[in-house]
Short mmCIF file of C-alpha atoms and ligand atoms in Angstrom, two decimals:
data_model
loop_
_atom_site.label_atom_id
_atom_site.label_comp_id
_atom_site.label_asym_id
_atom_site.label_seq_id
_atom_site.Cartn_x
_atom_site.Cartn_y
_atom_site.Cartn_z
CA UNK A 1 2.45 -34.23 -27.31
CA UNK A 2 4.42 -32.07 -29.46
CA UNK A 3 6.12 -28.55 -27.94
CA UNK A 4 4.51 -25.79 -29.57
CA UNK A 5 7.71 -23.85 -31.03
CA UNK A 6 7.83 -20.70 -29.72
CA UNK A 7 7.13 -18.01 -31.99
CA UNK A 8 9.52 -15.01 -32.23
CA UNK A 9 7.66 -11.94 -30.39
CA UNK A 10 7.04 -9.12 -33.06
CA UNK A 11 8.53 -5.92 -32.51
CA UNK A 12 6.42 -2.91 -29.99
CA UNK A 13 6.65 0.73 -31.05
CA UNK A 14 9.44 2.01 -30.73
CA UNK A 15 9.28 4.32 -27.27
CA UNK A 16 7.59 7.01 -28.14
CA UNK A 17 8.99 10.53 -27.28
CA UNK A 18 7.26 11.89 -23.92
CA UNK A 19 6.34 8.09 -22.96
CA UNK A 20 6.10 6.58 -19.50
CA UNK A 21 9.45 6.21 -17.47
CA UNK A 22 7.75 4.57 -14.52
CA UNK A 23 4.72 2.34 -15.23
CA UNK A 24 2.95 1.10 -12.24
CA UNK A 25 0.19 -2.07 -12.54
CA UNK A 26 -2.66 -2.82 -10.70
CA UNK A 27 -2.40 -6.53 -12.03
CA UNK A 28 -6.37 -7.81 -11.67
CA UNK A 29 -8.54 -10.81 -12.38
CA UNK A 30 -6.48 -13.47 -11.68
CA UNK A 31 -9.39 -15.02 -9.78
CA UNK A 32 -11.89 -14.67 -13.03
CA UNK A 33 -9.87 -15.73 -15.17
CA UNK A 34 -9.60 -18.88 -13.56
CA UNK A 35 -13.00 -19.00 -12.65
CA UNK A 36 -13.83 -18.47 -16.34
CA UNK A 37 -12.20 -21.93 -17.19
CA UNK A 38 -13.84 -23.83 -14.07
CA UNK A 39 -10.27 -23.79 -11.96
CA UNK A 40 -9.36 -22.80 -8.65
CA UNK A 41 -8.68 -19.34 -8.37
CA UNK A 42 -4.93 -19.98 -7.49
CA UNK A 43 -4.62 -21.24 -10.96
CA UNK A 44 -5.29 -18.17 -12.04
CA UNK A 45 -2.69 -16.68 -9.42
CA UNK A 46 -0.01 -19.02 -11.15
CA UNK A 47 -1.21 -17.87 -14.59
CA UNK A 48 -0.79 -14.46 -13.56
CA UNK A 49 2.43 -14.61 -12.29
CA UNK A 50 3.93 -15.99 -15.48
CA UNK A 51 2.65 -12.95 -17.40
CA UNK A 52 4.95 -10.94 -15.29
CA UNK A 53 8.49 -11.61 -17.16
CA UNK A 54 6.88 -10.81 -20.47
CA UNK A 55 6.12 -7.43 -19.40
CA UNK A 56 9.27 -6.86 -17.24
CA UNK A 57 11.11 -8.09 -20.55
CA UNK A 58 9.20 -5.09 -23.04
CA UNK A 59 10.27 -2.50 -20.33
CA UNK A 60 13.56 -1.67 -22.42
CA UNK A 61 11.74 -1.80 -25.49
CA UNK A 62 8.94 1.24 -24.60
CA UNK A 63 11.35 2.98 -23.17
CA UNK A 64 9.98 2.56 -19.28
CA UNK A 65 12.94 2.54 -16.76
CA UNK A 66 11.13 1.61 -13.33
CA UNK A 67 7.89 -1.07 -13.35
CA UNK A 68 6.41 -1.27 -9.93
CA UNK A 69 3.68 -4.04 -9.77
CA UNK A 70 0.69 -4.72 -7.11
CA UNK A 71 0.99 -8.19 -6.00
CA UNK A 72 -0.47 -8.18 -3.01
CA UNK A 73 -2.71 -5.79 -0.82
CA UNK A 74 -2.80 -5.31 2.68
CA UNK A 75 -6.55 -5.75 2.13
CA UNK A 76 -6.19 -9.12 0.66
CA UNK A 77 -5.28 -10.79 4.20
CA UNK A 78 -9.40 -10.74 4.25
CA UNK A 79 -9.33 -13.34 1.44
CA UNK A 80 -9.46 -17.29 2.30
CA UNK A 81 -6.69 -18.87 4.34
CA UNK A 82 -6.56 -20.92 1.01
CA UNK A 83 -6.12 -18.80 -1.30
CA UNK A 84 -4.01 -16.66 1.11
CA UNK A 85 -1.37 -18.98 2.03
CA UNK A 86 -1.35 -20.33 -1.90
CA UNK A 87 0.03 -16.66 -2.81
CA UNK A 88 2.45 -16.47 -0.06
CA UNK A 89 3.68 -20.10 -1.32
CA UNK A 90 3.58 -18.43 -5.01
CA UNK A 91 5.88 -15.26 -4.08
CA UNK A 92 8.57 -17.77 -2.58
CA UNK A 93 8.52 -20.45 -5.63
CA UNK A 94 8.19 -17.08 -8.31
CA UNK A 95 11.44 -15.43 -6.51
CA UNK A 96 13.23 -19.34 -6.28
CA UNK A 97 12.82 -19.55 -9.87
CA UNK A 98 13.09 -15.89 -11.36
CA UNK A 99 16.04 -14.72 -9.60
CA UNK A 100 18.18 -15.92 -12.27
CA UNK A 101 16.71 -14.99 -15.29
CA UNK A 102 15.99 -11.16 -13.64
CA UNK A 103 19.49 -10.75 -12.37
CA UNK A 104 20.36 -11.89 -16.50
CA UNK A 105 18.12 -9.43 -18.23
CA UNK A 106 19.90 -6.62 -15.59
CA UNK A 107 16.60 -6.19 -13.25
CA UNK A 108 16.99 -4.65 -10.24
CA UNK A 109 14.27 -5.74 -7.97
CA UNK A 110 13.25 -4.07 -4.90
CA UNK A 111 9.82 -4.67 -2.39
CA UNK A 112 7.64 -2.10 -1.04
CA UNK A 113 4.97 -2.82 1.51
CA UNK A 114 5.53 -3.88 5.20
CA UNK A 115 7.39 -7.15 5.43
CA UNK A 116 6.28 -7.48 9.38
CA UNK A 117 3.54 -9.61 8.64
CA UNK A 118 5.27 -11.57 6.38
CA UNK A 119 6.62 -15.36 6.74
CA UNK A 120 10.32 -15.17 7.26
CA UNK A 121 11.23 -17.31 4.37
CA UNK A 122 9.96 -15.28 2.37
CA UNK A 123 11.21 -11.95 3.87
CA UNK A 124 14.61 -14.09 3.20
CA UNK A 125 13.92 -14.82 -0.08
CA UNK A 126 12.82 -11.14 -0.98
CA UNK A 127 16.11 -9.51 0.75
CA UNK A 128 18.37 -12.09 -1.11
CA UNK A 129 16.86 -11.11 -4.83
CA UNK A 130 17.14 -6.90 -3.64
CA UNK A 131 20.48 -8.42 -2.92
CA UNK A 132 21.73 -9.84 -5.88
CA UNK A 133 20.09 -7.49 -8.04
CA UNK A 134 21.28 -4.32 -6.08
CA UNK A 135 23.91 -3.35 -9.12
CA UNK A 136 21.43 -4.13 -12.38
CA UNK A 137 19.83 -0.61 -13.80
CA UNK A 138 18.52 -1.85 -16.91
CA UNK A 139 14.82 -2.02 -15.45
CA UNK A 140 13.89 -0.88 -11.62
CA UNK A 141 11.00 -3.61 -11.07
CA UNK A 142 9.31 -2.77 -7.60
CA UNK A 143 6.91 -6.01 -6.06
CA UNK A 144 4.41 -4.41 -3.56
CA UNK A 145 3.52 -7.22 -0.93
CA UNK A 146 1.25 -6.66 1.70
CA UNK A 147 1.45 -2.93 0.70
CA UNK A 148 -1.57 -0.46 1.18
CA UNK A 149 -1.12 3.23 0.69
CA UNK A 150 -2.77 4.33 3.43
CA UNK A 151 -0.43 2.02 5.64
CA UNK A 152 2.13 3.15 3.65
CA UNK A 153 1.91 6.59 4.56
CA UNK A 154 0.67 5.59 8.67
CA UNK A 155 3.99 3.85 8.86
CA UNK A 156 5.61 7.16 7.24
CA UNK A 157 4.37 9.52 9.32
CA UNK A 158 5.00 7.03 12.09
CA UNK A 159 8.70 7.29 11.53
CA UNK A 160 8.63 11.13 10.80
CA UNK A 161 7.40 11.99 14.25
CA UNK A 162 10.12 9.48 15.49
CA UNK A 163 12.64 11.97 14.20
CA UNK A 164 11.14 15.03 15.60
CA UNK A 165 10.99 13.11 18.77
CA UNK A 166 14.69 12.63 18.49
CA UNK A 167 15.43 16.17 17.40
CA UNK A 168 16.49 14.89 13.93
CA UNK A 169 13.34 17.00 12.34
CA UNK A 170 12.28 20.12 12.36
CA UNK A 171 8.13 19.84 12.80
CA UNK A 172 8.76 23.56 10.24
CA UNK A 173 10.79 21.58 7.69
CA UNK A 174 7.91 18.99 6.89
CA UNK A 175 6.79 19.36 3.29
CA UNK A 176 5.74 17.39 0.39
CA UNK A 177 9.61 17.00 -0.09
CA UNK A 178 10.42 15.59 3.02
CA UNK A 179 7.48 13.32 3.81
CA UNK A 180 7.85 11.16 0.63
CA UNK A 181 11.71 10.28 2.56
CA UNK A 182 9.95 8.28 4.94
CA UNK A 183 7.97 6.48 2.22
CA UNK A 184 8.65 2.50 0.90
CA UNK A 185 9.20 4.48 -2.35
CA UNK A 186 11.75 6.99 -1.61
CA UNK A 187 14.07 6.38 -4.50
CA UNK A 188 11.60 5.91 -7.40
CA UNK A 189 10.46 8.66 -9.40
CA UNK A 190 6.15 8.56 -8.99
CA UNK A 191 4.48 6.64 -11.88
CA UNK A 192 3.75 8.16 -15.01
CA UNK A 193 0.54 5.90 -16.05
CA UNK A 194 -1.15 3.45 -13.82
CA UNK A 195 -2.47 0.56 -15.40
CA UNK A 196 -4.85 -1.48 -13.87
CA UNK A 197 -6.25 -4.84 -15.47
CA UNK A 198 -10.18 -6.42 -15.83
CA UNK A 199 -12.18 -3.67 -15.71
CA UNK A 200 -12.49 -2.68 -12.34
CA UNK A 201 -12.11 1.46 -12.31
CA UNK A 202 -10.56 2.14 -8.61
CA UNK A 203 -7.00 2.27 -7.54
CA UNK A 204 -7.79 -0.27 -4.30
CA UNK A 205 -5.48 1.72 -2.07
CA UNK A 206 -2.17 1.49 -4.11
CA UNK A 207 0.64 3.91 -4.85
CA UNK A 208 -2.14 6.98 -3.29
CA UNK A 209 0.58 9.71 -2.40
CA UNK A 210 2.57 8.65 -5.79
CA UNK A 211 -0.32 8.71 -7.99
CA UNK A 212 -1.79 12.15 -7.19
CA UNK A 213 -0.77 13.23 -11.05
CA UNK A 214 -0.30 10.20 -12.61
CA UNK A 215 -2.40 9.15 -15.83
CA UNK A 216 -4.60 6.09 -15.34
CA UNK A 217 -5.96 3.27 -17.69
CA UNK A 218 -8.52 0.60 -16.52
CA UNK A 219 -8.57 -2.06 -19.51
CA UNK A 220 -10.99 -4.54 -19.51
CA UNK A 221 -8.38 -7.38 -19.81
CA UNK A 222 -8.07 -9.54 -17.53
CA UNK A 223 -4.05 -10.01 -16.30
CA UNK A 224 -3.15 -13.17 -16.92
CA UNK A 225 -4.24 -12.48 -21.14
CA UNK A 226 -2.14 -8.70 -20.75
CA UNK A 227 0.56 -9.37 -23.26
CA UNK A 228 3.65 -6.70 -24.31
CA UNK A 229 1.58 -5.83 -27.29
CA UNK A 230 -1.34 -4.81 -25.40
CA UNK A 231 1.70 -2.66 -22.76
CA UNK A 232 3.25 -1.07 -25.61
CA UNK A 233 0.13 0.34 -27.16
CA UNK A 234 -1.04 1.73 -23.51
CA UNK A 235 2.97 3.37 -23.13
CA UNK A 236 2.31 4.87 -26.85
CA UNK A 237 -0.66 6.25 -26.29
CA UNK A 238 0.44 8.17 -23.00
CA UNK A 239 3.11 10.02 -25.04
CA UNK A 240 0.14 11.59 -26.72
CA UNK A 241 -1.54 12.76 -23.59
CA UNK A 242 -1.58 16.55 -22.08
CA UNK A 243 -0.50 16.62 -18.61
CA UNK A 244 -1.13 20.02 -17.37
CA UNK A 245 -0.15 19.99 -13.68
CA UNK A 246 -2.61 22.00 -13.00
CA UNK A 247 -1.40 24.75 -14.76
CA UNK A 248 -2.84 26.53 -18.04
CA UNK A 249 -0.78 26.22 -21.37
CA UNK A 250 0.13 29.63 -22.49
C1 IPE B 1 -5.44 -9.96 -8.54
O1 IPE B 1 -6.41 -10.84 -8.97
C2 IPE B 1 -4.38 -10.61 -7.72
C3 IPE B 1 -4.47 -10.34 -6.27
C4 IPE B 1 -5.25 -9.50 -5.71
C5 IPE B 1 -3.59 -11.12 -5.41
P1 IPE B 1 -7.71 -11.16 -8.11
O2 IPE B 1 -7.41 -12.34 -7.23
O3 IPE B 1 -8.16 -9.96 -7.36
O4 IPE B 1 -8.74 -11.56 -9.22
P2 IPE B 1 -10.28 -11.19 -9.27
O5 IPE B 1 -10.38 -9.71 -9.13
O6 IPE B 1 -10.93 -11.91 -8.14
O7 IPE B 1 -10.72 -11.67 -10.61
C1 IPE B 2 -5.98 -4.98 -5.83
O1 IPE B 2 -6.86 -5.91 -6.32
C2 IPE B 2 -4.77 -5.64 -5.24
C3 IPE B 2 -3.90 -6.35 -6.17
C4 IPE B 2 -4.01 -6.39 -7.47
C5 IPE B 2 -2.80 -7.03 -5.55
P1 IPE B 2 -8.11 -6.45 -5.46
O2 IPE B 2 -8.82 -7.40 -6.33
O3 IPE B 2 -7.63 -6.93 -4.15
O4 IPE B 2 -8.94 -5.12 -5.22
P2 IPE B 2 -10.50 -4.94 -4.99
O5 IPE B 2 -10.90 -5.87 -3.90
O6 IPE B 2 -11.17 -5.28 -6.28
O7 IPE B 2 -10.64 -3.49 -4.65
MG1 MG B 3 -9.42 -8.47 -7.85
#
Protein backbone atom coordinates (compact mmCIF):
# COMPACT_ATOMS: atom_id res chain seq x y z
CA UNK A 1 0.00 0.00 0.00
CA UNK A 2 1.05 3.34 -0.95
CA UNK A 3 2.25 6.10 1.98
CA UNK A 4 -0.17 8.75 2.01
CA UNK A 5 2.23 11.92 1.48
CA UNK A 6 1.95 14.03 4.16
CA UNK A 7 0.30 17.16 3.54
CA UNK A 8 1.94 20.46 4.64
CA UNK A 9 -0.13 21.72 7.86
CA UNK A 10 -1.81 25.16 6.95
CA UNK A 11 -0.93 28.03 8.90
CA UNK A 12 -3.10 28.87 12.70
CA UNK A 13 -3.83 32.50 13.53
CA UNK A 14 -1.34 34.19 14.26
CA UNK A 15 -1.32 34.54 18.41
CA UNK A 16 -3.67 36.76 19.07
CA UNK A 17 -2.88 39.73 21.45
CA UNK A 18 -4.19 38.88 25.15
CA UNK A 19 -4.12 34.98 24.19
CA UNK A 20 -3.39 32.06 26.48
CA UNK A 21 0.28 31.72 27.84
CA UNK A 22 -0.46 28.53 29.73
CA UNK A 23 -3.05 26.14 28.22
CA UNK A 24 -3.94 23.24 30.33
CA UNK A 25 -6.00 19.95 28.70
CA UNK A 26 -8.24 17.71 30.12
CA UNK A 27 -7.47 15.24 27.14
CA UNK A 28 -10.96 12.91 27.08
CA UNK A 29 -12.56 10.10 25.14
CA UNK A 30 -9.90 8.09 24.32
CA UNK A 31 -12.02 5.12 25.41
CA UNK A 32 -15.11 6.23 22.92
CA UNK A 33 -13.36 6.84 20.40
CA UNK A 34 -12.15 3.52 20.24
CA UNK A 35 -15.22 2.08 21.21
CA UNK A 36 -16.82 3.99 18.30
CA UNK A 37 -14.70 1.88 15.76
CA UNK A 38 -15.30 -1.60 17.66
CA UNK A 39 -11.48 -1.56 19.29
CA UNK A 40 -10.20 -1.98 22.60
CA UNK A 41 -10.20 1.01 24.48
CA UNK A 42 -6.30 1.07 24.69
CA UNK A 43 -6.39 1.67 21.03
CA UNK A 44 -7.87 4.58 21.64
CA UNK A 45 -5.19 5.36 24.48
CA UNK A 46 -2.45 4.89 21.65
CA UNK A 47 -4.49 7.10 19.30
CA UNK A 48 -4.59 9.64 21.83
CA UNK A 49 -1.23 9.80 22.65
CA UNK A 50 -0.10 10.49 19.10
CA UNK A 51 -2.31 13.60 19.00
CA UNK A 52 -0.12 14.96 21.66
CA UNK A 53 3.07 16.20 19.48
CA UNK A 54 0.74 17.95 17.10
CA UNK A 55 -0.48 20.13 19.72
CA UNK A 56 2.83 20.48 21.68
CA UNK A 57 4.23 21.43 18.08
CA UNK A 58 1.32 24.60 17.49
CA UNK A 59 2.32 25.86 21.05
CA UNK A 60 4.92 28.40 19.42
CA UNK A 61 2.62 29.19 16.80
CA UNK A 62 -0.52 30.61 19.25
CA UNK A 63 1.71 32.09 21.18
CA UNK A 64 1.20 29.59 24.46
CA UNK A 65 4.52 29.23 26.44
CA UNK A 66 3.62 26.38 29.09
CA UNK A 67 1.05 23.24 27.98
CA UNK A 68 0.30 21.12 30.96
CA UNK A 69 -1.72 17.95 29.92
CA UNK A 70 -3.96 15.36 32.10
CA UNK A 71 -2.75 12.00 31.35
CA UNK A 72 -3.59 10.24 34.05
CA UNK A 73 -5.83 10.67 37.28
CA UNK A 74 -5.36 9.46 40.56
CA UNK A 75 -8.97 8.33 40.11
CA UNK A 76 -8.21 6.23 37.16
CA UNK A 77 -6.33 3.45 39.37
CA UNK A 78 -10.29 2.36 39.71
CA UNK A 79 -10.22 1.45 35.99
CA UNK A 80 -9.37 -2.32 34.82
CA UNK A 81 -6.00 -3.84 35.64
CA UNK A 82 -6.09 -4.03 31.73
CA UNK A 83 -6.53 -1.06 30.73
CA UNK A 84 -4.49 0.22 33.74
CA UNK A 85 -1.30 -1.45 33.23
CA UNK A 86 -1.75 -0.80 29.15
CA UNK A 87 -1.34 3.10 30.06
CA UNK A 88 1.46 2.66 32.39
CA UNK A 89 3.15 0.48 29.44
CA UNK A 90 2.02 3.55 27.05
CA UNK A 91 3.76 6.44 29.25
CA UNK A 92 7.14 4.35 29.15
CA UNK A 93 7.07 3.46 25.20
CA UNK A 94 5.56 7.44 24.53
CA UNK A 95 8.68 8.91 26.69
CA UNK A 96 11.24 5.97 24.87
CA UNK A 97 10.22 7.31 21.67
CA UNK A 98 9.46 11.16 22.14
CA UNK A 99 12.37 12.16 24.05
CA UNK A 100 14.18 12.93 21.00
CA UNK A 101 12.01 14.69 18.92
CA UNK A 102 10.85 17.00 22.27
CA UNK A 103 14.35 17.71 23.35
CA UNK A 104 14.65 18.86 19.14
CA UNK A 105 11.68 21.14 18.99
CA UNK A 106 13.30 22.79 22.53
CA UNK A 107 10.49 21.21 25.00
CA UNK A 108 11.11 21.24 28.34
CA UNK A 109 9.14 18.55 29.96
CA UNK A 110 8.39 18.30 33.53
CA UNK A 111 5.68 15.72 35.64
CA UNK A 112 3.32 16.70 38.21
CA UNK A 113 1.38 14.20 40.25
CA UNK A 114 2.83 11.77 42.91
CA UNK A 115 5.32 9.40 41.39
CA UNK A 116 5.07 7.01 44.74
CA UNK A 117 2.73 4.81 43.23
CA UNK A 118 4.37 4.65 40.20
CA UNK A 119 6.52 1.62 38.58
CA UNK A 120 10.13 2.55 38.88
CA UNK A 121 10.90 2.29 35.25
CA UNK A 122 8.89 4.58 34.59
CA UNK A 123 9.68 7.06 37.43
CA UNK A 124 13.27 6.47 35.59
CA UNK A 125 12.14 7.16 32.42
CA UNK A 126 10.16 10.40 33.51
CA UNK A 127 13.32 11.88 35.60
CA UNK A 128 15.66 11.14 32.56
CA UNK A 129 13.32 13.26 29.91
CA UNK A 130 12.94 16.37 32.98
CA UNK A 131 16.60 15.66 32.64
CA UNK A 132 17.54 16.13 29.29
CA UNK A 133 15.08 18.66 28.67
CA UNK A 134 15.93 20.79 31.85
CA UNK A 135 17.70 23.70 29.50
CA UNK A 136 14.86 23.86 26.45
CA UNK A 137 12.34 27.06 27.03
CA UNK A 138 10.76 27.07 23.81
CA UNK A 139 7.50 25.26 25.24
CA UNK A 140 7.09 24.23 29.19
CA UNK A 141 4.99 20.89 28.52
CA UNK A 142 3.84 19.56 32.06
CA UNK A 143 2.48 15.46 31.98
CA UNK A 144 0.22 15.01 35.10
CA UNK A 145 0.43 11.19 36.07
CA UNK A 146 -1.37 9.85 38.78
CA UNK A 147 -2.13 13.53 39.72
CA UNK A 148 -5.45 14.59 41.54
CA UNK A 149 -5.86 18.07 42.89
CA UNK A 150 -7.16 17.31 45.92
CA UNK A 151 -4.03 14.97 46.56
CA UNK A 152 -2.17 17.52 45.21
CA UNK A 153 -2.92 19.97 47.70
CA UNK A 154 -3.13 16.92 50.86
CA UNK A 155 0.45 16.25 49.97
CA UNK A 156 1.03 20.23 50.07
CA UNK A 157 -0.26 20.95 53.11
CA UNK A 158 1.37 17.75 54.27
CA UNK A 159 4.77 19.22 53.66
CA UNK A 160 3.77 22.79 54.91
CA UNK A 161 3.07 21.62 58.41
CA UNK A 162 6.42 19.66 58.09
CA UNK A 163 8.09 23.03 58.01
CA UNK A 164 6.29 24.59 60.82
CA UNK A 165 7.13 21.48 62.65
CA UNK A 166 10.73 22.19 61.93
CA UNK A 167 10.51 25.89 62.66
CA UNK A 168 11.14 26.68 58.95
CA UNK A 169 7.38 28.34 58.81
CA UNK A 170 5.73 30.69 60.42
CA UNK A 171 1.88 29.13 60.92
CA UNK A 172 1.25 33.63 60.48
CA UNK A 173 3.13 33.66 57.16
CA UNK A 174 0.75 31.05 55.38
CA UNK A 175 -1.08 32.70 52.51
CA UNK A 176 -2.23 32.06 49.09
CA UNK A 177 1.48 33.00 48.23
CA UNK A 178 3.13 30.60 50.19
CA UNK A 179 0.91 27.53 49.96
CA UNK A 180 1.12 27.24 46.12
CA UNK A 181 5.37 26.65 47.12
CA UNK A 182 4.53 23.40 48.33
CA UNK A 183 2.49 22.58 45.22
CA UNK A 184 3.71 19.99 42.08
CA UNK A 185 3.23 23.30 40.17
CA UNK A 186 5.30 25.77 41.88
CA UNK A 187 7.11 27.20 38.91
CA UNK A 188 4.29 27.45 36.32
CA UNK A 189 2.26 30.39 35.99
CA UNK A 190 -1.78 28.96 36.59
CA UNK A 191 -3.54 28.19 33.25
CA UNK A 192 -5.13 30.72 31.31
CA UNK A 193 -7.95 28.40 29.51
CA UNK A 194 -8.65 24.86 30.37
CA UNK A 195 -9.63 22.76 27.67
CA UNK A 196 -11.21 19.70 28.15
CA UNK A 197 -12.16 17.20 25.22
CA UNK A 198 -15.68 14.96 24.39
CA UNK A 199 -18.15 16.70 25.97
CA UNK A 200 -18.01 15.92 29.40
CA UNK A 201 -18.49 19.52 31.43
CA UNK A 202 -16.45 18.84 34.88
CA UNK A 203 -12.86 19.42 35.64
CA UNK A 204 -12.49 15.57 37.28
CA UNK A 205 -10.26 16.87 40.03
CA UNK A 206 -7.42 18.49 37.93
CA UNK A 207 -5.35 21.64 38.28
CA UNK A 208 -8.35 22.78 41.32
CA UNK A 209 -6.13 25.43 43.25
CA UNK A 210 -4.64 26.61 39.65
CA UNK A 211 -7.84 26.88 37.95
CA UNK A 212 -9.80 29.04 40.43
CA UNK A 213 -9.77 31.99 37.52
CA UNK A 214 -9.00 30.26 34.66
CA UNK A 215 -11.39 30.27 31.48
CA UNK A 216 -12.79 26.85 30.56
CA UNK A 217 -13.96 25.17 27.22
CA UNK A 218 -15.65 21.68 27.10
CA UNK A 219 -15.71 20.78 23.21
CA UNK A 220 -17.54 18.02 22.17
CA UNK A 221 -14.50 16.45 20.34
CA UNK A 222 -13.33 13.66 21.25
CA UNK A 223 -9.15 13.79 21.83
CA UNK A 224 -7.75 11.62 19.69
CA UNK A 225 -9.73 13.84 16.43
CA UNK A 226 -8.41 17.44 18.47
CA UNK A 227 -6.15 18.74 15.79
CA UNK A 228 -3.92 22.32 15.97
CA UNK A 229 -6.65 23.85 13.94
CA UNK A 230 -9.30 23.07 16.27
CA UNK A 231 -6.34 24.51 19.41
CA UNK A 232 -5.70 27.58 17.61
CA UNK A 233 -9.29 28.64 17.15
CA UNK A 234 -10.00 27.84 21.09
CA UNK A 235 -6.42 30.14 21.95
CA UNK A 236 -8.06 32.93 19.50
CA UNK A 237 -11.09 33.04 20.85
CA UNK A 238 -9.81 33.47 24.58
CA UNK A 239 -8.01 36.69 23.53
CA UNK A 240 -11.50 37.99 23.03
CA UNK A 241 -12.77 37.10 26.43
CA UNK A 242 -13.29 39.62 29.61
CA UNK A 243 -11.62 38.39 32.58
CA UNK A 244 -12.69 40.54 35.36
CA UNK A 245 -11.06 39.09 38.50
CA UNK A 246 -13.71 39.83 40.23
CA UNK A 247 -13.43 43.29 39.97
CA UNK A 248 -15.80 45.91 38.07
CA UNK A 249 -14.38 47.71 34.88
CA UNK A 250 -14.41 51.36 35.52
C1 LIG B 1 -9.04 9.92 28.70
O1 LIG B 1 -9.87 9.10 27.96
C2 LIG B 1 -7.73 9.27 29.02
C3 LIG B 1 -7.60 8.82 30.42
C4 LIG B 1 -8.43 9.07 31.37
C5 LIG B 1 -6.44 8.01 30.73
P1 LIG B 1 -10.89 8.09 28.64
O2 LIG B 1 -10.19 6.77 28.81
O3 LIG B 1 -11.43 8.65 29.90
O4 LIG B 1 -12.01 7.98 27.54
P2 LIG B 1 -13.57 7.90 27.78
O5 LIG B 1 -13.95 9.07 28.63
O6 LIG B 1 -13.84 6.60 28.46
O7 LIG B 1 -14.14 7.98 26.40
C1 LIG C 1 -10.07 12.76 33.52
O1 LIG C 1 -10.82 11.96 32.71
C2 LIG C 1 -8.67 12.25 33.63
C3 LIG C 1 -7.86 12.31 32.42
C4 LIG C 1 -8.20 12.84 31.28
C5 LIG C 1 -6.54 11.75 32.55
P1 LIG C 1 -11.74 10.78 33.27
O2 LIG C 1 -12.40 10.17 32.09
O3 LIG C 1 -10.95 9.89 34.14
O4 LIG C 1 -12.77 11.57 34.18
P2 LIG C 1 -14.27 11.20 34.57
O5 LIG C 1 -14.26 9.80 35.09
O6 LIG C 1 -15.08 11.32 33.32
O7 LIG C 1 -14.63 12.23 35.58
MG1 LIG D 1 -13.03 9.79 30.29
Amino acid sequence: MMKRAKSKPEPLPAPTPGGPRHVAIIMDGNGRWATQRGRPRLFGHHAGAKRVREIVEACPDVGVEYLTIFAFSTENWKRTQVEVAGLMSLFRRYITKETRSLSEFGVRVRFIGDRVRLDDKLIKLMNELEEATTHNTRVHLTIAINYGGRDEVARATKRLAQDVAKGVLDPEQVDEETLPRYLDTYVLPDPDLVIRTSGEARISNFLLWQSAYAEYEFIDTLWPDFTREEFGGLCASYGGRDRRFGAVKT
